[in-house]
Amino acid sequence: MPEDSRFGPARHVTLPGPFVVDSGAVLGTVDVGYSTHGDPRHPTILICHALTGDQHVASPHPRTGKPGWWSRMVGPGLPIDTSRHFVVCANVLGSCMGTSGPASVDPASGCRYAMRFPVVTIRDMVRVQALLLDHLGVGRLHAVVGGSMGGMQVLAWAAAFPDRVERAVVIASAARHAAQPIAFHEVGRQAIMADPNWRGGDYYDGPPPAAGLAVARMAAHITYVSEAGLTEKFGRRLQNRPDGATGAKSFGFDADFQVESYLRHQGISFVDRFDANAYLYITRAMDYFDLGEEHGGRIADAFRGSRTRFCLVSFDTDWLYPTAESRAVVKALHAAGAAASFVELSSPFGHDAFLLDVPELDRVVAGFLAS
Amino acid sequence: MPEDSRFGPARHVTLPGPFVVDSGAVLGTVDVGYSTHGDPRHPTILICHALTGDQHVASPHPRTGKPGWWSRMVGPGLPIDTSRHFVVCANVLGSCMGTSGPASVDPASGCRYAMRFPVVTIRDMVRVQALLLDHLGVGRLHAVVGGSMGGMQVLAWAAAFPDRVERAVVIASAARHAAQPIAFHEVGRQAIMADPNWRGGDYYDGPPPAAGLAVARMAAHITYVSEAGLTEKFGRRLQNRPDGATGAKSFGFDADFQVESYLRHQGISFVDRFDANAYLYITRAMDYFDLGEEHGGRIADAFRGSRTRFCLVSFDTDWLYPTAESRAVVKALHAAGAAASFVELSSPFGHDAFLLDVPELDRVVAGFLAS
């Protein structure tokens, strides 16, 4: 790999502005936290992360020390092969891991943006990624790959920059956010904003709205797993009690059931690594996502003339972005004359399957990227 | 109808105790708010209400002024025919509409119970109803009918008092609460308990934890409706703005989407009529519900030798207590040698279908009660 401070895990750049977001608001400059893996002379694969993901796709998370969130997919000899591709992953605009978002300091005022940060869109996220790639000297992309909100970015990439995207891998995603996922996001936002520590978003000099954010995460987490998966993993099994008693009901409000304890842990561990305002902004961007919006509802019109090759994957137990959403995208792509393949994979993991051990997903991704 | 202060809508009785609940705790006396309709000399039908329901099944709600929650099902000439049956519906133990619960004053201390109220079970609710029926002079029941948590009470009735229950109508329910519904309940409880106004349950001399209860209701409400129903009713349609603009994104955090506004309304209107602690207690009772628990997991053993005739109904779009749950009950009943019929009805309304306009449900209930 060439010696160049632009390349490697855990990098950071301040891109010169002004950057005009879809709402019309202007950011003077944009910070971007990102990681690269592999040799920049190789064909580039851009990975787009999901709602609560980040740029630490294949290297340890700096706060939790855990392995990269897709380290089973990205690395030497893995389906996204860093010995043959230059892999880039950037924290999205609006997030809290180095890229400008509500927790960032506004250079103009010297204060945190908080809710003065502009509401951004998935397309804004993608345009920042394009500027980052310009900075890295990357023109065309061998592929853009992402699951869930990452898949929305992949579709937005292919729509906004068709000439830069050779291949697009869209996993467990949708071309527009439907009513039920909007509803779940709204529950999460209301939970955060109901927390008195939220204080209109200006909580950075005090305690964060941790309780609200934990509730938001708990509600969201249920949508990430399958009903059968929860039953299989926990069923109605009871926790062992702190006093050592096994599996007895407390007749109280402690976490009697293992599934309660698991959910509480999901909520509590999340608040240590994520900013509540960023959660508001990113869920809003997802809710606003609708590739048909500018085309009278016709998603196909977003892809007319595209020469990008698309690969869509859904999971049979994903009820958040179910197979029907992927099918709708494929139908639109075919109507636009684009090349699109689609597979529904079987997995017990629900929506989270794209992050977990699904060997068939590895084969599909590896095969499509080598094609 | 005979002149008797025990009969009529919006009645109240204090039942002498002591009443020992399943946890072993003792209530000195038990208040019961209930309604009756029809002539007490007619065969009695007991109606069991759902989580946030009450005794106002066919008469206006005293707080909201709205018609009874099942007034399309219960009345003269309706499927549950009050001109031919004596109909009783009681507010459940642990609730907040006249029956003893955490918001009640503990006669022993003169203070509100709050979290000092014992955790109760579905069977405790049913045993209080049995005591109420004793007080009303009702022995055998022509039928016990209920949907959702009401259906759990029907099953608990048939298991605890097989000789008193001639017919059991169980709609959109389950014989034990599964992991996913427990998980949703836990989100709601955490939302309530995270509200600083909750104050360990002792909020009765101050503002209630309205924000937390509203979030709990919003999360729960999503589970009551079908994904297709939400899409059909709201899709991605935008609210008209307060400034009169139609259907424009605000690029802010107001309720842009109609589905957001609808959910917020569900949350806000709920807190005016329901006690947050009661919500904790009743969800807990549902989570504890498992008819197989005392029989090594074998639900059938709860119904051995039963001569009750059962009618089970599920709805094809109900993902909270899906058809598989009803099928499992029917299978257990058949294994126990009990007479059980089952039908899955088609409805766009999801779990809430049991409360809404589903003419086929009316026919099923009317036909079974006349059999």
PDB file of N, CA, C and O in Angstrom, chain A residues 150-181:
ATOM      1  N   GLY A 150     -27.888   0.948   4.638  1.00  0.00           N
ATOM      2  CA  GLY A 150     -26.786   0.882   3.680  1.00  0.00           C
ATOM      3  C   GLY A 150     -27.290   0.588   2.283  1.00  0.00           C
ATOM      4  O   GLY A 150     -26.802   1.142   1.286  1.00  0.00           O
ATOM      5  N   GLY A 151     -28.286  -0.278   2.180  1.00  0.00           N
ATOM      6  CA  GLY A 151     -28.864  -0.589   0.878  1.00  0.00           C
ATOM      7  C   GLY A 151     -29.583   0.603   0.266  1.00  0.00           C
ATOM      8  O   GLY A 151     -29.591   0.780  -0.961  1.00  0.00           O
ATOM      9  N   MET A 152     -30.198   1.418   1.135  1.00  0.00           N
ATOM     10  CA  MET A 152     -30.831   2.646   0.622  1.00  0.00           C
ATOM     11  C   MET A 152     -29.770   3.554   0.002  1.00  0.00           C
ATOM     12  O   MET A 152     -29.992   4.164  -1.053  1.00  0.00           O
ATOM     13  N   GLN A 153     -28.632   3.658   0.673  1.00  0.00           N
ATOM     14  CA  GLN A 153     -27.548   4.470   0.120  1.00  0.00           C
ATOM     15  C   GLN A 153     -27.056   3.896  -1.202  1.00  0.00           C
ATOM     16  O   GLN A 153     -26.749   4.642  -2.137  1.00  0.00           O
ATOM     17  N   VAL A 154     -26.977   2.573  -1.295  1.00  0.00           N
ATOM     18  CA  VAL A 154     -26.538   1.953  -2.554  1.00  0.00           C
ATOM     19  C   VAL A 154     -27.484   2.353  -3.685  1.00  0.00           C
ATOM     20  O   VAL A 154     -27.055   2.764  -4.773  1.00  0.00           O
ATOM     21  N   LEU A 155     -28.779   2.261  -3.408  1.00  0.00           N
ATOM     22  CA  LEU A 155     -29.754   2.646  -4.438  1.00  0.00           C
ATOM     23  C   LEU A 155     -29.640   4.145  -4.758  1.00  0.00           C
ATOM     24  O   LEU A 155     -29.729   4.548  -5.928  1.00  0.00           O
ATOM     25  N   ALA A 156     -29.440   4.963  -3.736  1.00  0.00           N
ATOM     26  CA  ALA A 156     -29.300   6.404  -3.965  1.00  0.00           C
ATOM     27  C   ALA A 156     -28.025   6.705  -4.757  1.00  0.00           C
ATOM     28  O   ALA A 156     -28.010   7.612  -5.601  1.00  0.00           O
ATOM     29  N   TRP A 157     -26.962   5.956  -4.495  1.00  0.00           N
ATOM     30  CA  TRP A 157     -25.728   6.079  -5.271  1.00  0.00           C
ATOM     31  C   TRP A 157     -25.998   5.794  -6.751  1.00  0.00           C
ATOM     32  O   TRP A 157     -25.614   6.562  -7.634  1.00  0.00           O
ATOM     33  N   ALA A 158     -26.647   4.668  -7.001  1.00  0.00           N
ATOM     34  CA  ALA A 158     -26.892   4.262  -8.393  1.00  0.00           C
ATOM     35  C   ALA A 158     -27.801   5.253  -9.102  1.00  0.00           C
ATOM     36  O   ALA A 158     -27.681   5.464 -10.316  1.00  0.00           O
ATOM     37  N   ALA A 159     -28.704   5.877  -8.340  1.00  0.00           N
ATOM     38  CA  ALA A 159     -29.607   6.850  -8.943  1.00  0.00           C
ATOM     39  C   ALA A 159     -28.906   8.185  -9.191  1.00  0.00           C
ATOM     40  O   ALA A 159     -29.138   8.841 -10.219  1.00  0.00           O
ATOM     41  N   ALA A 160     -28.045   8.592  -8.248  1.00  0.00           N
ATOM     42  CA  ALA A 160     -27.428   9.926  -8.338  1.00  0.00           C
ATOM     43  C   ALA A 160     -26.165   9.926  -9.196  1.00  0.00           C
ATOM     44  O   ALA A 160     -25.848  10.920  -9.843  1.00  0.00           O
ATOM     45  N   PHE A 161     -25.431   8.829  -9.177  1.00  0.00           N
ATOM     46  CA  PHE A 161     -24.151   8.758  -9.882  1.00  0.00           C
ATOM     47  C   PHE A 161     -24.073   7.491 -10.718  1.00  0.00           C
ATOM     48  O   PHE A 161     -23.191   6.652 -10.506  1.00  0.00           O
ATOM     49  N   PRO A 162     -24.967   7.333 -11.679  1.00  0.00           N
ATOM     50  CA  PRO A 162     -25.018   6.050 -12.406  1.00  0.00           C
ATOM     51  C   PRO A 162     -23.692   5.723 -13.103  1.00  0.00           C
ATOM     52  O   PRO A 162     -23.345   4.541 -13.206  1.00  0.00           O
ATOM     53  N   ASP A 163     -22.958   6.733 -13.541  1.00  0.00           N
ATOM     54  CA  ASP A 163     -21.724   6.453 -14.281  1.00  0.00           C
ATOM     55  C   ASP A 163     -20.569   6.044 -13.383  1.00  0.00           C
ATOM     56  O   ASP A 163     -19.555   5.556 -13.869  1.00  0.00           O
ATOM     57  N   ARG A 164     -20.728   6.254 -12.081  1.00  0.00           N
ATOM     58  CA  ARG A 164     -19.637   5.898 -11.168  1.00  0.00           C
ATOM     59  C   ARG A 164     -19.820   4.510 -10.575  1.00  0.00           C
ATOM     60  O   ARG A 164     -18.897   3.983  -9.952  1.00  0.00           O
ATOM     61  N   VAL A 165     -21.020   3.923 -10.702  1.00  0.00           N
ATOM     62  CA  VAL A 165     -21.332   2.673 -10.001  1.00  0.00           C
ATOM     63  C   VAL A 165     -21.436   1.524 -10.999  1.00  0.00           C
ATOM     64  O   VAL A 165     -22.384   1.458 -11.784  1.00  0.00           O
ATOM     65  N   GLU A 166     -20.457   0.612 -10.971  1.00  0.00           N
ATOM     66  CA  GLU A 166     -20.512  -0.538 -11.875  1.00  0.00           C
ATOM     67  C   GLU A 166     -21.444  -1.614 -11.346  1.00  0.00           C
ATOM     68  O   GLU A 166     -22.191  -2.217 -12.112  1.00  0.00           O
ATOM     69  N   ARG A 167     -21.364  -1.849 -10.061  1.00  0.00           N
ATOM     70  CA  ARG A 167     -22.190  -2.896  -9.430  1.00  0.00           C
ATOM     71  C   ARG A 167     -22.834  -2.343  -8.151  1.00  0.00           C
ATOM     72  O   ARG A 167     -22.185  -1.579  -7.439  1.00  0.00           O
ATOM     73  N   ALA A 168     -24.011  -2.773  -7.889  1.00  0.00           N
ATOM     74  CA  ALA A 168     -24.728  -2.317  -6.690  1.00  0.00           C
ATOM     75  C   ALA A 168     -25.298  -3.533  -5.964  1.00  0.00           C
ATOM     76  O   ALA A 168     -26.057  -4.307  -6.554  1.00  0.00           O
ATOM     77  N   VAL A 169     -24.919  -3.701  -4.702  1.00  0.00           N
ATOM     78  CA  VAL A 169     -25.417  -4.824  -3.906  1.00  0.00           C
ATOM     79  C   VAL A 169     -26.309  -4.258  -2.792  1.00  0.00           C
ATOM     80  O   VAL A 169     -25.834  -3.537  -1.915  1.00  0.00           O
ATOM     81  N   VAL A 170     -27.579  -4.597  -2.869  1.00  0.00           N
ATOM     82  CA  VAL A 170     -28.600  -4.027  -1.984  1.00  0.00           C
ATOM     83  C   VAL A 170     -29.184  -5.163  -1.152  1.00  0.00           C
ATOM     84  O   VAL A 170     -29.890  -6.021  -1.678  1.00  0.00           O
ATOM     85  N   ILE A 171     -28.898  -5.157   0.145  1.00  0.00           N
ATOM     86  CA  ILE A 171     -29.273  -6.284   0.999  1.00  0.00           C
ATOM     87  C   ILE A 171     -30.325  -5.838   2.018  1.00  0.00           C
ATOM     88  O   ILE A 171     -30.133  -4.848   2.725  1.00  0.00           O
ATOM     89  N   ALA A 172     -31.418  -6.566   2.081  1.00  0.00           N
ATOM     90  CA  ALA A 172     -32.439  -6.341   3.133  1.00  0.00           C
ATOM     91  C   ALA A 172     -32.824  -4.869   3.214  1.00  0.00           C
ATOM     92  O   ALA A 172     -32.758  -4.242   4.268  1.00  0.00           O
ATOM     93  N   SER A 173     -33.257  -4.323   2.090  1.00  0.00           N
ATOM     94  CA  SER A 173     -33.508  -2.892   2.061  1.00  0.00           C
ATOM     95  C   SER A 173     -34.781  -2.574   1.284  1.00  0.00           C
ATOM     96  O   SER A 173     -35.612  -3.458   1.048  1.00  0.00           O
ATOM     97  N   ALA A 174     -34.946  -1.310   0.913  1.00  0.00           N
ATOM     98  CA  ALA A 174     -36.173  -0.871   0.251  1.00  0.00           C
ATOM     99  C   ALA A 174     -35.881   0.413  -0.513  1.00  0.00           C
ATOM    100  O   ALA A 174     -34.935   1.125  -0.206  1.00  0.00           O
ATOM    101  N   ALA A 175     -36.722   0.705  -1.491  1.00  0.00           N
ATOM    102  CA  ALA A 175     -36.553   1.929  -2.278  1.00  0.00           C
ATOM    103  C   ALA A 175     -37.319   3.100  -1.691  1.00  0.00           C
ATOM    104  O   ALA A 175     -37.156   4.236  -2.126  1.00  0.00           O
ATOM    105  N   ARG A 176     -38.171   2.809  -0.756  1.00  0.00           N
ATOM    106  CA  ARG A 176     -38.818   3.892   0.010  1.00  0.00           C
ATOM    107  C   ARG A 176     -39.259   3.320   1.347  1.00  0.00           C
ATOM    108  O   ARG A 176     -39.644   2.162   1.444  1.00  0.00           O
ATOM    109  N   HIS A 177     -39.231   4.197   2.354  1.00  0.00           N
ATOM    110  CA  HIS A 177     -39.535   3.746   3.700  1.00  0.00           C
ATOM    111  C   HIS A 177     -41.047   3.674   3.868  1.00  0.00           C
ATOM    112  O   HIS A 177     -41.750   4.649   3.625  1.00  0.00           O
ATOM    113  N   ALA A 178     -41.532   2.518   4.301  1.00  0.00           N
ATOM    114  CA  ALA A 178     -42.978   2.287   4.389  1.00  0.00           C
ATOM    115  C   ALA A 178     -43.533   2.764   5.729  1.00  0.00           C
ATOM    116  O   ALA A 178     -42.795   3.171   6.627  1.00  0.00           O
ATOM    117  N   ALA A 179     -44.859   2.699   5.849  1.00  0.00           N
ATOM    118  CA  ALA A 179     -45.548   3.264   7.021  1.00  0.00           C
ATOM    119  C   ALA A 179     -45.121   2.591   8.324  1.00  0.00           C
ATOM    120  O   ALA A 179     -44.902   3.269   9.333  1.00  0.00           O
ATOM    121  N   GLN A 180     -45.015   1.268   8.327  1.00  0.00           N
ATOM    122  CA  GLN A 180     -44.709   0.595   9.588  1.00  0.00           C
ATOM    123  C   GLN A 180     -43.297   0.933  10.099  1.00  0.00           C
ATOM    124  O   GLN A 180     -43.139   1.261  11.282  1.00  0.00           O
ATOM    125  N   PRO A 181     -42.267   0.885   9.252  1.00  0.00           N
ATOM    126  CA  PRO A 181     -40.959   1.321   9.761  1.00  0.00           C
ATOM    127  C   PRO A 181     -40.918   2.797  10.150  1.00  0.00           C
ATOM    128  O   PRO A 181     -40.223   3.151  11.110  1.00  0.00           O
TER     129      PRO A 181
END
